[in-house]
GROMACS .gro file of C-alpha atoms in nm:
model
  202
    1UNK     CA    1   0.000   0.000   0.000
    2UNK     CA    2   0.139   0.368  -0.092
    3UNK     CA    3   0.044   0.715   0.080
    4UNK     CA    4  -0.098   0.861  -0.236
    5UNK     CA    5  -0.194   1.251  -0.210
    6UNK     CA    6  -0.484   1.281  -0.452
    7UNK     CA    7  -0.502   1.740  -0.502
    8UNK     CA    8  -0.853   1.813  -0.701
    9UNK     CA    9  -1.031   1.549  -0.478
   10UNK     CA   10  -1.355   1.679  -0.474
   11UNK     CA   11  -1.410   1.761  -0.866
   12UNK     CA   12  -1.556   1.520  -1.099
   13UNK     CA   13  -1.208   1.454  -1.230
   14UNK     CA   14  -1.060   1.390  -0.864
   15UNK     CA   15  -1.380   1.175  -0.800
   16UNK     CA   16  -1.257   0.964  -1.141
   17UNK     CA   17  -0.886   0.938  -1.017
   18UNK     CA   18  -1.009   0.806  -0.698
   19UNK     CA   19  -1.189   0.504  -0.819
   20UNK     CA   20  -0.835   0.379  -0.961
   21UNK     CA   21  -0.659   0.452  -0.622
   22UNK     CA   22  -0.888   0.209  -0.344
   23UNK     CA   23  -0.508  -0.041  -0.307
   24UNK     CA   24  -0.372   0.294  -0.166
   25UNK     CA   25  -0.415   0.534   0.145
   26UNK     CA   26  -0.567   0.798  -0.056
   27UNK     CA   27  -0.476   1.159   0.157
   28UNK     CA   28  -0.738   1.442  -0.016
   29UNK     CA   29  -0.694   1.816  -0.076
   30UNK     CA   30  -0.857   2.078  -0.268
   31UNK     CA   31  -0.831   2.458  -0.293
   32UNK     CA   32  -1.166   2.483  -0.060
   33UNK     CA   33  -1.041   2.222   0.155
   34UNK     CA   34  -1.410   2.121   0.195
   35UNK     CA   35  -1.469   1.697   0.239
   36UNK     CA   36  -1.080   1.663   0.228
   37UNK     CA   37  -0.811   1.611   0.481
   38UNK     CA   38  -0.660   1.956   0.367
   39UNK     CA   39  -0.660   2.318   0.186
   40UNK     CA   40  -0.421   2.356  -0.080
   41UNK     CA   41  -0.368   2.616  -0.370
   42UNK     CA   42  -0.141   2.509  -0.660
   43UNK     CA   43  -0.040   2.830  -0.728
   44UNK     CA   44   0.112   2.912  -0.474
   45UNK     CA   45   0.430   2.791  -0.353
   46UNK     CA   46   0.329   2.801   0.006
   47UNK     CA   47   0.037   2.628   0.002
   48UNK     CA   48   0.215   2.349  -0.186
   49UNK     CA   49   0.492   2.329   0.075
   50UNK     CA   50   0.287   2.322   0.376
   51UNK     CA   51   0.096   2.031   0.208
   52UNK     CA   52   0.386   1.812   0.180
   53UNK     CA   53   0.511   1.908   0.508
   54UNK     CA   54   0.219   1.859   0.687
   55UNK     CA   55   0.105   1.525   0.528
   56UNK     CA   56   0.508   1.373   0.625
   57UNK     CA   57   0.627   1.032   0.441
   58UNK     CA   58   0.421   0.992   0.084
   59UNK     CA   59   0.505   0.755  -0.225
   60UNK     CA   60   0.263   0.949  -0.494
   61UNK     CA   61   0.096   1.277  -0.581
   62UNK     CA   62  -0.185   1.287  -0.829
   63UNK     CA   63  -0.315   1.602  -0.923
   64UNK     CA   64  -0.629   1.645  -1.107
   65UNK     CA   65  -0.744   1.989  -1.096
   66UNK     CA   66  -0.619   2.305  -1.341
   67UNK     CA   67  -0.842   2.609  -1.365
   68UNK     CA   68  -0.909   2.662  -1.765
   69UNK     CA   69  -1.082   3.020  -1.896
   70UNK     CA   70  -1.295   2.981  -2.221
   71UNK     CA   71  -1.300   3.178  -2.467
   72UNK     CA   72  -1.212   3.270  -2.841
   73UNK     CA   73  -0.887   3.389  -2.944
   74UNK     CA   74  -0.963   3.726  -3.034
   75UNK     CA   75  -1.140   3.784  -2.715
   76UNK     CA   76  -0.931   3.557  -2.449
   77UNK     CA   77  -0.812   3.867  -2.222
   78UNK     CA   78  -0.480   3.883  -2.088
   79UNK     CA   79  -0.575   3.795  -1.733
   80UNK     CA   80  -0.785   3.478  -1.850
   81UNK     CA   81  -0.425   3.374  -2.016
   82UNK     CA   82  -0.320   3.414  -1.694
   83UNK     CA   83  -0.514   3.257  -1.461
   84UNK     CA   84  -0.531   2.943  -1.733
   85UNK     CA   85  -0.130   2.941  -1.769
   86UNK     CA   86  -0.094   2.973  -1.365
   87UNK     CA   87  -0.297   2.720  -1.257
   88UNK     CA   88  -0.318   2.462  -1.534
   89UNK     CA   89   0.068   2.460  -1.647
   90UNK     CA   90   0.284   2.627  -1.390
   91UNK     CA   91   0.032   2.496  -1.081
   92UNK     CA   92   0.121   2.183  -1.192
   93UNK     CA   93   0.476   2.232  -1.234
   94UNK     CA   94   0.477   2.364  -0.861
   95UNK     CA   95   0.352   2.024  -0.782
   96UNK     CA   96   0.620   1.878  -0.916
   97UNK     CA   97   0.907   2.085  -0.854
   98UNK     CA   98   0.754   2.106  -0.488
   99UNK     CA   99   0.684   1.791  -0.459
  100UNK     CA  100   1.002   1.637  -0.499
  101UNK     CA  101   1.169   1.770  -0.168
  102UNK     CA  102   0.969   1.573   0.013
  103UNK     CA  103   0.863   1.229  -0.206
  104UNK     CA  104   0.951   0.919  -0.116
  105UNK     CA  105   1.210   0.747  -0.352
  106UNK     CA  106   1.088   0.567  -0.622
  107UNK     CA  107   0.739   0.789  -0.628
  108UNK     CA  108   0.569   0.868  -0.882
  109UNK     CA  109   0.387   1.176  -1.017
  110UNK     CA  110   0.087   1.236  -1.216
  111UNK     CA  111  -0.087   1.524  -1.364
  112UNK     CA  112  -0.391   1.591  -1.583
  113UNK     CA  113  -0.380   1.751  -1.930
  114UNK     CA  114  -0.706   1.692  -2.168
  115UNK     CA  115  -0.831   1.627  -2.483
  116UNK     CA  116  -0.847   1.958  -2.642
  117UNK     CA  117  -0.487   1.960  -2.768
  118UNK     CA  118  -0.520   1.687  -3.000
  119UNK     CA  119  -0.883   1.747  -3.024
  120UNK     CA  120  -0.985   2.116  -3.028
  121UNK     CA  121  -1.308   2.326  -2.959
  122UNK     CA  122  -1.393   2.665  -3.013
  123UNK     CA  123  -1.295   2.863  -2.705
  124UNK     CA  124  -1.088   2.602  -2.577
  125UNK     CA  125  -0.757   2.794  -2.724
  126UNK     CA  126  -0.629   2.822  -2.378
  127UNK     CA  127  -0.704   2.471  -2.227
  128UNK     CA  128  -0.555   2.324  -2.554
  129UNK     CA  129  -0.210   2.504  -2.550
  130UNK     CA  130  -0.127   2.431  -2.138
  131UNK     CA  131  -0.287   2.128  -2.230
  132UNK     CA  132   0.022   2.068  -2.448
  133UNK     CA  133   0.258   2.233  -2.238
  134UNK     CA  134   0.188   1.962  -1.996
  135UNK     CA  135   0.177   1.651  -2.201
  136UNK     CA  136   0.577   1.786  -2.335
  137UNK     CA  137   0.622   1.881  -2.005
  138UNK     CA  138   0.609   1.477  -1.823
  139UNK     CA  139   0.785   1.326  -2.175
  140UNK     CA  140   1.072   1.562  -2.135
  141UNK     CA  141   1.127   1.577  -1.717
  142UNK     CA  142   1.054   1.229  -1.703
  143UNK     CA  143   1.422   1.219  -1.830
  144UNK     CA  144   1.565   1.423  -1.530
  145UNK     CA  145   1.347   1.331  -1.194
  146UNK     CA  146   1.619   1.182  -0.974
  147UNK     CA  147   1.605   0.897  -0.706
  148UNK     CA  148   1.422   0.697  -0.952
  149UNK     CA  149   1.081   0.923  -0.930
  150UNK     CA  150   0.873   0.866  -1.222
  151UNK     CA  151   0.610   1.129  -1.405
  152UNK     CA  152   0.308   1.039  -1.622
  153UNK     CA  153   0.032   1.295  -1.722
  154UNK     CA  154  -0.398   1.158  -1.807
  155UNK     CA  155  -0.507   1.326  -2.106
  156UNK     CA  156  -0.863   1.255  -2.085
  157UNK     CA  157  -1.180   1.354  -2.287
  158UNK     CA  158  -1.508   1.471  -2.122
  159UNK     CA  159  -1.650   1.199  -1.813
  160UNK     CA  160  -2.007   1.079  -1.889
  161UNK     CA  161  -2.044   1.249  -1.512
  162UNK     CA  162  -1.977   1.565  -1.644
  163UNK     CA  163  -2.147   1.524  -1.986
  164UNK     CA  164  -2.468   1.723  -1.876
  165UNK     CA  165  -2.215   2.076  -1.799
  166UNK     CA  166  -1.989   2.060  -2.067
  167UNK     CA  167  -2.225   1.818  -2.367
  168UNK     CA  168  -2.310   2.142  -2.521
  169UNK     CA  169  -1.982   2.274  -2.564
  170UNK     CA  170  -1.875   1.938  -2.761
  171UNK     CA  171  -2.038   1.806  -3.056
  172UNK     CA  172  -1.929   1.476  -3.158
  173UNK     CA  173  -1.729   1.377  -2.880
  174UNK     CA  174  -1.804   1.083  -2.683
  175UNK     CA  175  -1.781   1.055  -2.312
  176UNK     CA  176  -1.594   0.805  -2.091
  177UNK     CA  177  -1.716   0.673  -1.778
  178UNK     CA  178  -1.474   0.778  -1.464
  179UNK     CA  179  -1.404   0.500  -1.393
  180UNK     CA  180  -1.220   0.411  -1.717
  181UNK     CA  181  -1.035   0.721  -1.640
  182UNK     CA  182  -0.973   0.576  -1.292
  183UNK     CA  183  -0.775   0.303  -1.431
  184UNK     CA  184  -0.554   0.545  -1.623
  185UNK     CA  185  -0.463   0.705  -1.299
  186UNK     CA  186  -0.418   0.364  -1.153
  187UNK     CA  187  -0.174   0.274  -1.419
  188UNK     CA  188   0.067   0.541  -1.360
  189UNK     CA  189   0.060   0.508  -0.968
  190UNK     CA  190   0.099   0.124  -0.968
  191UNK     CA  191   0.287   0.080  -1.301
  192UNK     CA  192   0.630   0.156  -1.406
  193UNK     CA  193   0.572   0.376  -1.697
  194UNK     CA  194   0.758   0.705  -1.701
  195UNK     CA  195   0.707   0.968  -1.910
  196UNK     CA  196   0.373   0.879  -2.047
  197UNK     CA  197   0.111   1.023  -2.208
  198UNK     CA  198  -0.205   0.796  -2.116
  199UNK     CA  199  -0.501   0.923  -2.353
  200UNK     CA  200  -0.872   0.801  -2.230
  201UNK     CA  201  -1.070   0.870  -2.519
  202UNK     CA  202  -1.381   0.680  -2.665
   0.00000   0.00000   0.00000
C-alpha cells in the first residue's frame, strides 16, 4: 500500500482518479479544503509546501485539478491567459518541482492535461495550449526526476459524469465513464511507466 496525495479530490475529475486509487491510502486536498483532509492552492508555492510538510512520508501525488478560462482567441483577455497558464501549467509544475523535496524514492507523479490539444473546440484555445505544455512537459522531465521518481500525465476527454455541464460545448465527442479514467490514474501510480502520455478517449 502507498500514501498517495490525490489534489482536485472533490471535482468530478478527482472523483474519477479516486476510483483507480482504493489499493492505496488515498490523503485528499482541494483549494476549498471542503470533504478533504486539507486546503491547498497550486499556485502558490506556500500552500504546496505546507501540504507536503504537513502530510510527512508519501510515495505518490496525483493532481487532477487546473483552472481553464474559455474563450475565443480574439477575445481571451490577458488575465484569463493568466489565470489558465498559472494554474493549469505552472500549478502543476509547482507540484512537481515542490513535490520532490519531500517524495519518497521511487514515487511517482501524475498530472492531468485533456483532450483539447489533439482534439480542439472553439474557445478552448487556452485549455488546448497548457494542455500541451503539460503533455511535453512529463515526456521531457521524465528524463531528469532523480532517485528513480517517475512522471506520467492523463489526457482525458469529457467523463459521462460531467457530460450534462460541458455536452453542449462538444459536438461529436463521446464521453468516458470515470471509472475508465480511474484506471488510467491507476496505471501510472501502480505501473512503471515514465514519461507517459495515457489518452482516455472513446
Amino acid at each position: 500500500m502507498k500514501t498517495v496525495i490525490l489534489i482536485g479530490a472533490q471535482g468530478k475529475m478527482g472523483k474519477a482518479a479516486l476510483t483507480g486509487l482504493g489499493d492505496h491510502k488515498v490523503i485528499t486536498a482541494s483549494r476549498s479544503g471542503k470533504g478533504t483532509d486539507y486546503q491547498v492552492d497550486i499556485t502558490s508555492h506556500e500552500s504546496l509546501r505546507a501540504l507536503f510538510k504537513n502530510v510527512g512520508a508519501f510515495d505518490a501525488v496525483v493532481n487532477a485539478v487546473g483552472h481553464c478560462e474559455y474563450a475565443n482567441f480574439v477575445d481571451m483577455t490577458a488575465e484569463q491567459w493568466e489565470l489558465t497558464v498559472q494554474s493549469k501549467m505552472l500549478g502543476q509544475i509547482n507540484v512537481v518541482k515542490i513535490g520532490l523535496e519531500y517524495i519518497n524514492d521511487r514515487g511517482s507523479f501524475t498530472l492531468i492535461s485533456g483532450i483539447h490539444n489533439v482534439k480542439p473546440i472553439p474557445g478552448s484555445i487556452a485549455d488546448a495550449t497548457t494542455s500541451g505544455a503539460i503533455d511535453t512537459f512529463v515526456q521531457c522531465v521524465a528524463n531528469e526526476l532523480p532517485r528513480g521518481i517517475r512522471i506520467n500525465v492523463v489526457n482525458p476527454t469529457v467523463l459521462e459524469e460531467a457530460w450534462d455541464v460541458y455536452g453542449p460545448m462538444l459536438p461529436g465527442f463521446q464521453p468516458v465513464p470515470g471509472k475508465l479514467v480511474g484506471k488510467a490514474f491507476q496505471r501510472s501510480v501502480d505501473g512503471f511507466i515514465n514519461g507517459k502520455v495515457l489518452f482516455v478517449d472513446a
